[in-house]
Amino acid sequence: MIHSFSCKNFYSFSEQTKVNFTVNDKVPYNNGYFKDNSGTRLSKVETIIGPNASGKTNLIKVLPLLRWLIVDSFNSSPESPIPVKTFAFGDRKKKPVEISVVFEIGADIYTYSFVLNTERILFEELKRKNKTKDKTTNKKIFSRFWDEKNNQYKFSGISFKLPKSFIGLLRNNASVISTANRLNHKESQDISSFWQQVETNIPEVNISTPDIGGSSIASMIQQHMAFNFYSHNEPLKKEAEKILSRFDLGLDGFEIIKEPKGTGIGLRVVATHIFEGKKENLPIGYESSGTIQLFVLLKPILRALDVGGIAVLDEVDVNLHPDMVLALLNLFYQPETNPKNAQILFSTHSHLILSKLD
C-alpha cells in the first residue's frame, strides 16, 4: 500500500510537495480507512482538487513515473531519455528532479528515493523499515550516486545480495530494481510486482502526453488498451458490464469481437441494448461520451480492486455525472467490492465530490 509520495522541481512544482495517505487516530473509524500489516492507518480514497493550471495532473504524474522507473525502465533502450521534466523557470530548470515514495509490502515499509534528469539517474536509494510488536528496525538496502569527477556510479548494497553480473548491466536510465528484476533477484521481483499493481490512465512512458480529457489520439489509445484488457479478463468484463448497465439506460452489455486486420488481429466493440424485448447491437462509437469514459475508467479501477493495488486517475469526472463518480468511489469504500483494501488517487474539478470526503 502507498503511505506517501513527494516531489521537488517536478513539472510545475518547484518546492517540496507531499501527498500523504497515512492518518492518525483522530480520523473517524469507517470504511474509508484501514490498518495495514504494520499497523499504520491509511486512507483508501484521496483526491486532488483545484482550478485549471493548478497542477493537479502534474502532481499525480509522480506515481506513474515511479511505476515506469521501478518496473519498465530497463526495457527502454540505453540511449532513451528519462521521461521527466523539471520546473520550467529560472535556475531551477537546470536542477534535477527529486521524487520519493513510501510504500508497504507485507510488514516491510520501504522508502524509495530518486534524484534524476532526462539524461540519467543521479541518485537512487532504497530503505526498509520493519515494524513488529517487539521492535522497529531501519536499514538502508542500497544506494547509488553518479560520481561526476570519475564519470561512474558509486554503488553500495552488499546486504541486498545482487549477483556479480548486476554492475555490468546498470544503466543511466534504468533503476536498480528494474535491472535486478531481470536477474530473478527475489526482493526486486517482489517490489516490481507491487508496482505493477499501480493502475493509471496517465501514459507511463510519455507522461507529458495529455490523456482522455485532453487528446483524441490519447483517448483512442486508452480505449484500445481497455478493449484489449477486457478481451483477456472475462470476470472483470462482466463486472464492468454490470456497472455500466446501472448508469446507461438500455445498455445490457458489450461484446469484443476479434477480426483479421492487416497482418494481425484487430478488436471491434459493440454495445448491446434491449429494444422491445430483443437484443440490438451498436458500435461503441455511437455510445455517449460518458459511457465510453466510464468504460475506459473501469479498467484501472476494477484491476486495482481485483489485486488490491492503487488506481491513479486524472480528471475522473470528465463527461461523467457527479453521482456516477461518487458511485465509483463507493466501490473503494465498501468491503464487499474492496476486500483487499485497494486505494484510489484522483484529480477532479468537482466540489460536490470534495464535500462527500472527510
mmCIF file of C-alpha atoms in Angstrom:
data_model
loop_
_atom_site.group_PDB
_atom_site.id
_atom_site.type_symbol
_atom_site.label_atom_id
_atom_site.label_comp_id
_atom_site.label_asym_id
_atom_site.label_seq_id
_atom_site.Cartn_x
_atom_site.Cartn_y
_atom_site.Cartn_z
ATOM 1 C CA MET A 1 0.000 0.000 0.000
ATOM 2 C CA ILE A 2 1.102 3.577 -0.622
ATOM 3 C CA HIS A 3 1.859 5.591 2.528
ATOM 4 C CA SER A 4 3.016 8.830 0.877
ATOM 5 C CA PHE A 5 4.914 10.294 -2.046
ATOM 6 C CA SER A 6 6.672 13.587 -2.727
ATOM 7 C CA CYS A 7 8.293 15.599 -5.494
ATOM 8 C CA LYS A 8 10.516 18.650 -5.931
ATOM 9 C CA ASN A 9 11.436 20.604 -9.064
ATOM 10 C CA PHE A 10 8.932 18.349 -10.864
ATOM 11 C CA TYR A 11 6.923 19.939 -13.704
ATOM 12 C CA SER A 12 5.034 22.876 -12.112
ATOM 13 C CA PHE A 13 6.121 22.011 -8.547
ATOM 14 C CA SER A 14 9.234 23.967 -7.638
ATOM 15 C CA GLU A 15 9.213 23.335 -3.883
ATOM 16 C CA GLN A 16 8.949 20.052 -1.981
ATOM 17 C CA THR A 17 5.355 18.802 -2.176
ATOM 18 C CA LYS A 18 3.955 15.739 -0.411
ATOM 19 C CA VAL A 19 0.785 13.669 -0.677
ATOM 20 C CA ASN A 20 0.096 11.592 2.425
ATOM 21 C CA PHE A 21 -2.257 8.614 2.741
ATOM 22 C CA THR A 22 -1.454 7.993 6.417
ATOM 23 C CA VAL A 23 -3.919 9.169 9.071
ATOM 24 C CA ASN A 24 -3.940 9.279 12.871
ATOM 25 C CA ASP A 25 -6.458 8.080 15.454
ATOM 26 C CA LYS A 26 -8.396 11.356 15.314
ATOM 27 C CA VAL A 27 -9.737 10.364 11.892
ATOM 28 C CA PRO A 28 -13.127 8.574 12.051
ATOM 29 C CA TYR A 29 -13.141 4.794 12.082
ATOM 30 C CA ASN A 30 -15.144 3.911 8.989
ATOM 31 C CA ASN A 31 -14.779 2.097 5.668
ATOM 32 C CA GLY A 32 -12.742 4.935 4.202
ATOM 33 C CA TYR A 33 -9.678 3.841 6.188
ATOM 34 C CA PHE A 34 -7.877 0.631 7.083
ATOM 35 C CA LYS A 35 -4.884 -0.638 9.027
ATOM 36 C CA ASP A 36 -2.027 -2.116 7.047
ATOM 37 C CA ASN A 37 0.099 -5.030 8.259
ATOM 38 C CA SER A 38 2.447 -2.626 10.049
ATOM 39 C CA GLY A 39 -0.499 -1.173 11.994
ATOM 40 C CA THR A 40 -0.417 2.094 10.039
ATOM 41 C CA ARG A 41 -3.813 3.659 9.307
ATOM 42 C CA LEU A 42 -4.202 4.538 5.637
ATOM 43 C CA SER A 43 -6.815 6.271 3.530
ATOM 44 C CA LYS A 44 -8.436 4.337 0.684
ATOM 45 C CA VAL A 45 -9.566 7.459 -1.190
ATOM 46 C CA GLU A 46 -7.504 10.592 -1.865
ATOM 47 C CA THR A 47 -8.410 13.466 -4.204
ATOM 48 C CA ILE A 48 -6.591 16.459 -5.621
ATOM 49 C CA ILE A 49 -8.923 19.353 -6.415
ATOM 50 C CA GLY A 50 -8.234 22.778 -7.854
ATOM 51 C CA PRO A 51 -8.804 25.140 -10.796
ATOM 52 C CA ASN A 52 -7.286 24.807 -14.253
ATOM 53 C CA ALA A 53 -3.479 25.113 -14.316
ATOM 54 C CA SER A 54 -3.213 24.496 -10.562
ATOM 55 C CA GLY A 55 -1.009 21.426 -11.138
ATOM 56 C CA LYS A 56 -3.423 18.560 -10.378
ATOM 57 C CA THR A 57 -2.268 16.383 -13.259
ATOM 58 C CA ASN A 58 1.413 17.150 -12.671
ATOM 59 C CA LEU A 59 1.192 16.069 -9.033
ATOM 60 C CA ILE A 60 -0.285 12.642 -9.739
ATOM 61 C CA LYS A 61 2.278 12.036 -12.502
ATOM 62 C CA VAL A 62 4.755 11.120 -9.743
ATOM 63 C CA LEU A 63 3.276 7.639 -9.253
ATOM 64 C CA PRO A 64 3.156 6.657 -12.966
ATOM 65 C CA LEU A 65 6.755 7.851 -13.298
ATOM 66 C CA LEU A 66 7.798 5.764 -10.300
ATOM 67 C CA ARG A 67 5.988 2.772 -11.766
ATOM 68 C CA TRP A 68 7.882 3.214 -15.029
ATOM 69 C CA LEU A 69 11.227 3.590 -13.249
ATOM 70 C CA ILE A 70 10.751 0.577 -10.989
ATOM 71 C CA VAL A 71 9.036 -1.801 -13.427
ATOM 72 C CA ASP A 72 9.813 -0.826 -17.014
ATOM 73 C CA SER A 73 12.845 1.443 -17.237
ATOM 74 C CA PHE A 74 15.224 -1.427 -18.083
ATOM 75 C CA ASN A 75 13.047 -2.198 -21.121
ATOM 76 C CA SER A 76 13.912 1.140 -22.722
ATOM 77 C CA SER A 77 16.948 1.440 -24.981
ATOM 78 C CA PRO A 78 20.180 2.619 -23.315
ATOM 79 C CA GLU A 79 20.024 5.881 -25.316
ATOM 80 C CA SER A 80 16.413 6.742 -24.412
ATOM 81 C CA PRO A 81 15.877 9.851 -22.261
ATOM 82 C CA ILE A 82 14.121 9.529 -18.925
ATOM 83 C CA PRO A 83 10.542 10.827 -19.434
ATOM 84 C CA VAL A 84 10.522 13.653 -16.899
ATOM 85 C CA LYS A 85 10.511 17.453 -16.934
ATOM 86 C CA THR A 86 11.952 19.924 -14.449
ATOM 87 C CA PHE A 87 10.387 23.163 -13.236
ATOM 88 C CA ALA A 88 10.434 25.417 -16.319
ATOM 89 C CA PHE A 89 11.578 28.822 -14.978
ATOM 90 C CA GLY A 90 14.697 30.441 -13.527
ATOM 91 C CA ASP A 91 17.736 28.467 -12.408
ATOM 92 C CA ARG A 92 15.514 25.586 -11.246
ATOM 93 C CA LYS A 93 15.211 24.258 -14.795
ATOM 94 C CA LYS A 94 18.905 23.355 -14.650
ATOM 95 C CA LYS A 95 18.498 21.419 -11.403
ATOM 96 C CA PRO A 96 17.436 17.744 -11.175
ATOM 97 C CA VAL A 97 14.049 16.353 -10.231
ATOM 98 C CA GLU A 98 13.611 14.785 -6.788
ATOM 99 C CA ILE A 99 10.905 12.188 -6.153
ATOM 100 C CA SER A 100 10.317 9.802 -3.278
ATOM 101 C CA VAL A 101 7.685 7.289 -2.187
ATOM 102 C CA VAL A 102 6.892 5.324 0.980
ATOM 103 C CA PHE A 103 5.057 2.043 0.417
ATOM 104 C CA GLU A 104 4.389 -1.179 2.298
ATOM 105 C CA ILE A 105 4.761 -4.804 1.271
ATOM 106 C CA GLY A 106 3.826 -7.290 3.974
ATOM 107 C CA ALA A 107 5.078 -5.684 7.184
ATOM 108 C CA ASP A 108 8.030 -4.001 5.453
ATOM 109 C CA ILE A 109 7.804 -0.242 4.850
ATOM 110 C CA TYR A 110 10.066 0.890 2.007
ATOM 111 C CA THR A 111 11.265 4.403 1.193
ATOM 112 C CA TYR A 112 12.459 4.687 -2.412
ATOM 113 C CA SER A 113 14.090 7.963 -3.493
ATOM 114 C CA PHE A 114 15.418 9.266 -6.808
ATOM 115 C CA VAL A 115 17.283 12.349 -7.988
ATOM 116 C CA LEU A 116 17.355 12.464 -11.789
ATOM 117 C CA ASN A 117 17.185 14.404 -15.012
ATOM 118 C CA THR A 118 16.371 13.363 -18.566
ATOM 119 C CA GLU A 119 19.910 12.008 -19.089
ATOM 120 C CA ARG A 120 20.494 9.861 -16.039
ATOM 121 C CA ILE A 121 19.574 8.790 -12.518
ATOM 122 C CA LEU A 122 21.941 10.859 -10.373
ATOM 123 C CA PHE A 123 20.991 9.316 -7.039
ATOM 124 C CA GLU A 124 18.904 6.301 -6.060
ATOM 125 C CA GLU A 125 18.300 4.872 -2.590
ATOM 126 C CA LEU A 126 16.066 2.211 -1.073
ATOM 127 C CA LYS A 127 15.474 1.918 2.670
ATOM 128 C CA ARG A 128 13.397 -0.648 4.554
ATOM 129 C CA LYS A 129 11.681 -0.316 7.924
ATOM 130 C CA ASN A 130 10.274 -3.398 9.556
ATOM 131 C CA LYS A 131 7.687 -2.677 12.244
ATOM 132 C CA THR A 132 6.673 -5.505 14.586
ATOM 133 C CA LYS A 133 5.216 -5.708 18.101
ATOM 134 C CA ASP A 134 8.667 -6.262 19.561
ATOM 135 C CA LYS A 135 10.796 -3.717 17.693
ATOM 136 C CA THR A 136 11.204 -1.452 14.694
ATOM 137 C CA THR A 137 14.294 -1.754 12.502
ATOM 138 C CA ASN A 138 15.539 0.703 9.852
ATOM 139 C CA LYS A 139 18.029 -0.317 7.202
ATOM 140 C CA LYS A 140 19.451 1.141 4.014
ATOM 141 C CA ILE A 141 19.239 -1.617 1.422
ATOM 142 C CA PHE A 142 21.231 0.029 -1.353
ATOM 143 C CA SER A 143 22.196 3.380 -2.812
ATOM 144 C CA ARG A 144 23.997 4.656 -5.861
ATOM 145 C CA PHE A 145 25.115 8.116 -6.942
ATOM 146 C CA TRP A 146 26.741 9.486 -10.049
ATOM 147 C CA ASP A 147 30.363 10.478 -9.438
ATOM 148 C CA GLU A 148 30.787 13.339 -11.902
ATOM 149 C CA LYS A 149 34.519 13.623 -11.319
ATOM 150 C CA ASN A 150 35.250 9.978 -12.102
ATOM 151 C CA ASN A 151 32.407 9.593 -14.603
ATOM 152 C CA GLN A 152 30.976 6.487 -12.928
ATOM 153 C CA TYR A 153 28.404 5.244 -10.431
ATOM 154 C CA LYS A 154 29.276 4.549 -6.824
ATOM 155 C CA PHE A 155 27.123 1.680 -5.578
ATOM 156 C CA SER A 156 26.706 0.335 -2.054
ATOM 157 C CA GLY A 157 24.437 -2.502 -1.022
ATOM 158 C CA ILE A 158 26.237 -5.713 -0.145
ATOM 159 C CA SER A 159 23.329 -6.918 2.002
ATOM 160 C CA PHE A 160 20.996 -6.708 -0.998
ATOM 161 C CA LYS A 161 22.853 -9.766 -2.342
ATOM 162 C CA LEU A 162 22.809 -8.890 -6.013
ATOM 163 C CA PRO A 163 24.559 -11.249 -8.444
ATOM 164 C CA LYS A 164 28.021 -10.227 -9.676
ATOM 165 C CA SER A 165 26.693 -9.633 -13.181
ATOM 166 C CA PHE A 166 24.489 -6.798 -11.910
ATOM 167 C CA ILE A 167 27.039 -3.961 -12.050
ATOM 168 C CA GLY A 168 27.703 -4.625 -15.725
ATOM 169 C CA LEU A 169 24.013 -4.200 -16.505
ATOM 170 C CA LEU A 170 23.437 -0.991 -14.527
ATOM 171 C CA ARG A 171 22.498 1.904 -16.837
ATOM 172 C CA ASN A 172 21.956 5.647 -16.628
ATOM 173 C CA ASN A 173 18.246 5.421 -17.435
ATOM 174 C CA ALA A 174 17.233 2.246 -15.573
ATOM 175 C CA SER A 175 16.583 1.771 -11.864
ATOM 176 C CA VAL A 176 18.384 -0.760 -9.696
ATOM 177 C CA ILE A 177 15.144 -2.665 -9.065
ATOM 178 C CA SER A 178 14.173 -2.796 -12.741
ATOM 179 C CA THR A 179 17.665 -4.067 -13.573
ATOM 180 C CA ALA A 180 17.897 -6.616 -10.752
ATOM 181 C CA ASN A 181 14.420 -7.916 -11.560
ATOM 182 C CA ARG A 182 15.799 -9.191 -14.900
ATOM 183 C CA LEU A 183 18.273 -11.298 -12.933
ATOM 184 C CA ASN A 184 15.479 -13.006 -10.941
ATOM 185 C CA HIS A 185 16.502 -11.245 -7.744
ATOM 186 C CA LYS A 186 13.772 -12.157 -5.240
ATOM 187 C CA GLU A 187 13.260 -8.879 -3.350
ATOM 188 C CA SER A 188 13.459 -6.876 -6.574
ATOM 189 C CA GLN A 189 10.797 -9.136 -8.075
ATOM 190 C CA ASP A 190 8.550 -8.581 -5.046
ATOM 191 C CA ILE A 191 8.932 -4.791 -5.285
ATOM 192 C CA SER A 192 8.374 -4.839 -9.041
ATOM 193 C CA SER A 193 5.238 -6.961 -8.611
ATOM 194 C CA PHE A 194 3.870 -4.438 -6.121
ATOM 195 C CA TRP A 195 4.378 -1.541 -8.542
ATOM 196 C CA GLN A 196 2.779 -3.452 -11.375
ATOM 197 C CA GLN A 197 -0.427 -3.052 -9.359
ATOM 198 C CA VAL A 198 -0.398 0.721 -9.871
ATOM 199 C CA GLU A 199 -3.179 1.209 -12.437
ATOM 200 C CA THR A 200 -3.472 4.548 -14.206
ATOM 201 C CA ASN A 201 -4.990 6.414 -17.140
ATOM 202 C CA ILE A 202 -1.820 8.511 -17.458
ATOM 203 C CA PRO A 203 0.637 7.206 -20.069
ATOM 204 C CA GLU A 204 3.634 5.961 -18.106
ATOM 205 C CA VAL A 205 6.464 6.322 -20.624
ATOM 206 C CA ASN A 206 5.486 9.669 -22.144
ATOM 207 C CA ILE A 207 3.907 11.148 -19.039
ATOM 208 C CA SER A 208 3.784 14.606 -20.594
ATOM 209 C CA THR A 209 1.118 13.391 -23.036
ATOM 210 C CA PRO A 210 -2.424 14.506 -22.136
ATOM 211 C CA ASP A 211 -4.810 11.608 -21.611
ATOM 212 C CA ILE A 212 -8.547 11.161 -22.101
ATOM 213 C CA GLY A 213 -9.539 14.674 -21.126
ATOM 214 C CA GLY A 214 -7.139 16.423 -23.485
ATOM 215 C CA SER A 215 -6.316 14.432 -26.615
ATOM 216 C CA SER A 216 -8.410 12.436 -29.063
ATOM 217 C CA ILE A 217 -5.357 10.363 -30.010
ATOM 218 C CA ALA A 218 -4.625 9.563 -26.371
ATOM 219 C CA SER A 219 -8.323 8.780 -25.921
ATOM 220 C CA MET A 220 -8.221 6.254 -28.759
ATOM 221 C CA ILE A 221 -5.127 4.637 -27.261
ATOM 222 C CA GLN A 222 -6.825 4.390 -23.863
ATOM 223 C CA GLN A 223 -9.929 2.863 -25.462
ATOM 224 C CA HIS A 224 -7.869 0.273 -27.332
ATOM 225 C CA MET A 225 -5.999 -0.641 -24.143
ATOM 226 C CA ALA A 226 -9.335 -1.090 -22.375
ATOM 227 C CA PHE A 227 -10.715 -3.233 -25.218
ATOM 228 C CA ASN A 228 -7.644 -5.454 -25.102
ATOM 229 C CA PHE A 229 -7.799 -5.731 -21.299
ATOM 230 C CA TYR A 230 -11.444 -6.793 -21.231
ATOM 231 C CA SER A 231 -10.902 -9.278 -24.068
ATOM 232 C CA HIS A 232 -8.493 -11.189 -21.795
ATOM 233 C CA ASN A 233 -10.325 -10.696 -18.480
ATOM 234 C CA GLU A 234 -13.844 -12.084 -18.725
ATOM 235 C CA PRO A 235 -14.697 -11.822 -14.977
ATOM 236 C CA LEU A 236 -13.758 -8.119 -14.870
ATOM 237 C CA LYS A 237 -15.534 -7.556 -18.194
ATOM 238 C CA LYS A 238 -18.733 -8.847 -16.558
ATOM 239 C CA GLU A 239 -18.197 -6.515 -13.591
ATOM 240 C CA ALA A 240 -17.764 -3.598 -15.985
ATOM 241 C CA GLU A 241 -20.968 -4.552 -17.805
ATOM 242 C CA LYS A 242 -22.853 -4.693 -14.522
ATOM 243 C CA ILE A 243 -21.695 -1.200 -13.531
ATOM 244 C CA LEU A 244 -22.224 0.280 -17.000
ATOM 245 C CA SER A 245 -25.779 -1.036 -17.186
ATOM 246 C CA ARG A 246 -26.580 0.730 -13.883
ATOM 247 C CA PHE A 247 -25.804 4.140 -15.359
ATOM 248 C CA ASP A 248 -26.585 3.822 -19.068
ATOM 249 C CA LEU A 249 -30.293 3.476 -19.823
ATOM 250 C CA GLY A 250 -30.920 0.497 -22.078
ATOM 251 C CA LEU A 251 -27.334 -0.801 -22.090
ATOM 252 C CA ASP A 252 -27.187 -4.526 -21.424
ATOM 253 C CA GLY A 253 -23.515 -5.212 -22.061
ATOM 254 C CA PHE A 254 -20.842 -5.126 -24.729
ATOM 255 C CA GLU A 255 -19.094 -7.614 -26.977
ATOM 256 C CA ILE A 256 -15.458 -7.549 -28.048
ATOM 257 C CA ILE A 257 -15.058 -9.143 -31.458
ATOM 258 C CA LYS A 258 -11.643 -10.169 -32.786
ATOM 259 C CA GLU A 259 -11.252 -9.654 -36.527
ATOM 260 C CA PRO A 260 -8.364 -10.017 -39.021
ATOM 261 C CA LYS A 261 -6.663 -6.673 -39.573
ATOM 262 C CA GLY A 262 -3.651 -6.385 -41.854
ATOM 263 C CA THR A 263 -1.149 -8.963 -40.661
ATOM 264 C CA GLY A 264 -2.705 -9.296 -37.198
ATOM 265 C CA ILE A 265 -5.961 -9.299 -35.256
ATOM 266 C CA GLY A 266 -7.999 -6.186 -34.534
ATOM 267 C CA LEU A 267 -10.701 -5.621 -31.934
ATOM 268 C CA ARG A 268 -14.188 -4.333 -32.650
ATOM 269 C CA VAL A 269 -16.520 -3.432 -29.781
ATOM 270 C CA VAL A 270 -20.292 -3.323 -29.947
ATOM 271 C CA ALA A 271 -22.697 -2.286 -27.205
ATOM 272 C CA THR A 272 -25.745 -4.479 -26.614
ATOM 273 C CA HIS A 273 -29.129 -2.829 -25.972
ATOM 274 C CA ILE A 274 -32.522 -4.324 -25.220
ATOM 275 C CA PHE A 275 -35.220 -2.940 -27.538
ATOM 276 C CA GLU A 276 -38.768 -4.352 -27.497
ATOM 277 C CA GLY A 277 -37.506 -7.459 -25.746
ATOM 278 C CA LYS A 278 -34.758 -8.154 -28.285
ATOM 279 C CA LYS A 279 -31.007 -7.593 -28.213
ATOM 280 C CA GLU A 280 -29.690 -4.997 -30.632
ATOM 281 C CA ASN A 281 -26.044 -4.104 -31.219
ATOM 282 C CA LEU A 282 -24.494 -0.677 -31.785
ATOM 283 C CA PRO A 283 -20.835 0.172 -32.467
ATOM 284 C CA ILE A 284 -19.244 1.530 -29.295
ATOM 285 C CA GLY A 285 -18.630 4.853 -31.069
ATOM 286 C CA TYR A 286 -22.371 5.575 -31.025
ATOM 287 C CA GLU A 287 -22.479 5.480 -27.228
ATOM 288 C CA SER A 288 -22.366 8.673 -25.176
ATOM 289 C CA SER A 289 -19.012 10.200 -24.253
ATOM 290 C CA GLY A 290 -19.837 9.461 -20.607
ATOM 291 C CA THR A 291 -20.413 5.774 -21.302
ATOM 292 C CA ILE A 292 -17.143 5.493 -23.222
ATOM 293 C CA GLN A 293 -15.295 7.392 -20.485
ATOM 294 C CA LEU A 294 -16.724 5.080 -17.836
ATOM 295 C CA PHE A 295 -15.841 2.057 -19.974
ATOM 296 C CA VAL A 296 -12.192 3.178 -20.028
ATOM 297 C CA LEU A 297 -12.020 4.260 -16.358
ATOM 298 C CA LEU A 298 -13.352 0.934 -15.139
ATOM 299 C CA LYS A 299 -10.254 -0.831 -16.460
ATOM 300 C CA PRO A 300 -7.799 0.632 -13.886
ATOM 301 C CA ILE A 301 -10.478 0.755 -11.186
ATOM 302 C CA LEU A 302 -11.556 -2.884 -11.456
ATOM 303 C CA ARG A 303 -7.979 -4.046 -11.886
ATOM 304 C CA ALA A 304 -6.887 -2.206 -8.715
ATOM 305 C CA LEU A 305 -9.847 -3.603 -6.762
ATOM 306 C CA ASP A 306 -9.082 -7.104 -8.027
ATOM 307 C CA VAL A 307 -5.437 -7.167 -6.910
ATOM 308 C CA GLY A 308 -5.524 -4.691 -4.005
ATOM 309 C CA GLY A 309 -3.489 -2.089 -5.886
ATOM 310 C CA ILE A 310 -3.856 1.650 -6.380
ATOM 311 C CA ALA A 311 -5.782 3.407 -9.145
ATOM 312 C CA VAL A 312 -4.223 6.735 -10.179
ATOM 313 C CA LEU A 313 -6.730 8.639 -12.301
ATOM 314 C CA ASP A 314 -6.574 12.068 -13.885
ATOM 315 C CA GLU A 315 -9.777 14.119 -14.350
ATOM 316 C CA VAL A 316 -12.026 11.310 -13.222
ATOM 317 C CA ASP A 317 -15.148 13.455 -13.649
ATOM 318 C CA VAL A 318 -14.724 14.269 -17.364
ATOM 319 C CA ASN A 319 -18.050 13.546 -19.121
ATOM 320 C CA LEU A 320 -19.416 11.790 -16.017
ATOM 321 C CA HIS A 321 -22.379 12.777 -13.867
ATOM 322 C CA PRO A 322 -21.266 13.559 -10.261
ATOM 323 C CA ASP A 323 -23.486 10.765 -8.927
ATOM 324 C CA MET A 324 -21.648 8.331 -11.197
ATOM 325 C CA VAL A 325 -18.271 9.453 -9.845
ATOM 326 C CA LEU A 326 -19.478 9.022 -6.267
ATOM 327 C CA ALA A 327 -20.675 5.517 -7.142
ATOM 328 C CA LEU A 328 -17.195 4.681 -8.470
ATOM 329 C CA LEU A 329 -15.590 5.944 -5.254
ATOM 330 C CA ASN A 330 -18.069 3.869 -3.287
ATOM 331 C CA LEU A 331 -16.522 0.772 -4.859
ATOM 332 C CA PHE A 332 -13.392 1.559 -2.806
ATOM 333 C CA TYR A 333 -15.297 2.309 0.392
ATOM 334 C CA GLN A 334 -17.378 -0.863 0.572
ATOM 335 C CA PRO A 335 -15.722 -4.039 1.936
ATOM 336 C CA GLU A 336 -17.816 -6.143 -0.452
ATOM 337 C CA THR A 337 -16.276 -4.521 -3.521
ATOM 338 C CA ASN A 338 -12.866 -3.729 -1.974
ATOM 339 C CA PRO A 339 -11.913 -6.706 0.212
ATOM 340 C CA LYS A 340 -8.177 -6.200 -0.472
ATOM 341 C CA ASN A 341 -8.135 -2.510 0.564
ATOM 342 C CA ALA A 342 -7.230 -1.055 -2.820
ATOM 343 C CA GLN A 343 -6.567 2.692 -2.906
ATOM 344 C CA ILE A 344 -7.506 5.428 -5.355
ATOM 345 C CA LEU A 345 -5.881 8.803 -6.032
ATOM 346 C CA PHE A 346 -7.669 11.061 -8.498
ATOM 347 C CA SER A 347 -7.926 14.647 -9.660
ATOM 348 C CA THR A 348 -11.232 16.446 -10.105
ATOM 349 C CA HIS A 349 -12.875 19.844 -10.554
ATOM 350 C CA SER A 350 -15.985 18.815 -8.623
ATOM 351 C CA HIS A 351 -16.546 20.432 -5.247
ATOM 352 C CA LEU A 352 -19.525 18.119 -4.781
ATOM 353 C CA ILE A 353 -17.101 15.206 -4.625
ATOM 354 C CA LEU A 354 -14.920 17.079 -2.141
ATOM 355 C CA SER A 355 -17.932 17.698 0.081
ATOM 356 C CA LYS A 356 -18.512 13.936 0.339
ATOM 357 C CA LEU A 357 -14.995 13.224 1.633
ATOM 358 C CA ASP A 358 -13.613 13.671 5.137
#
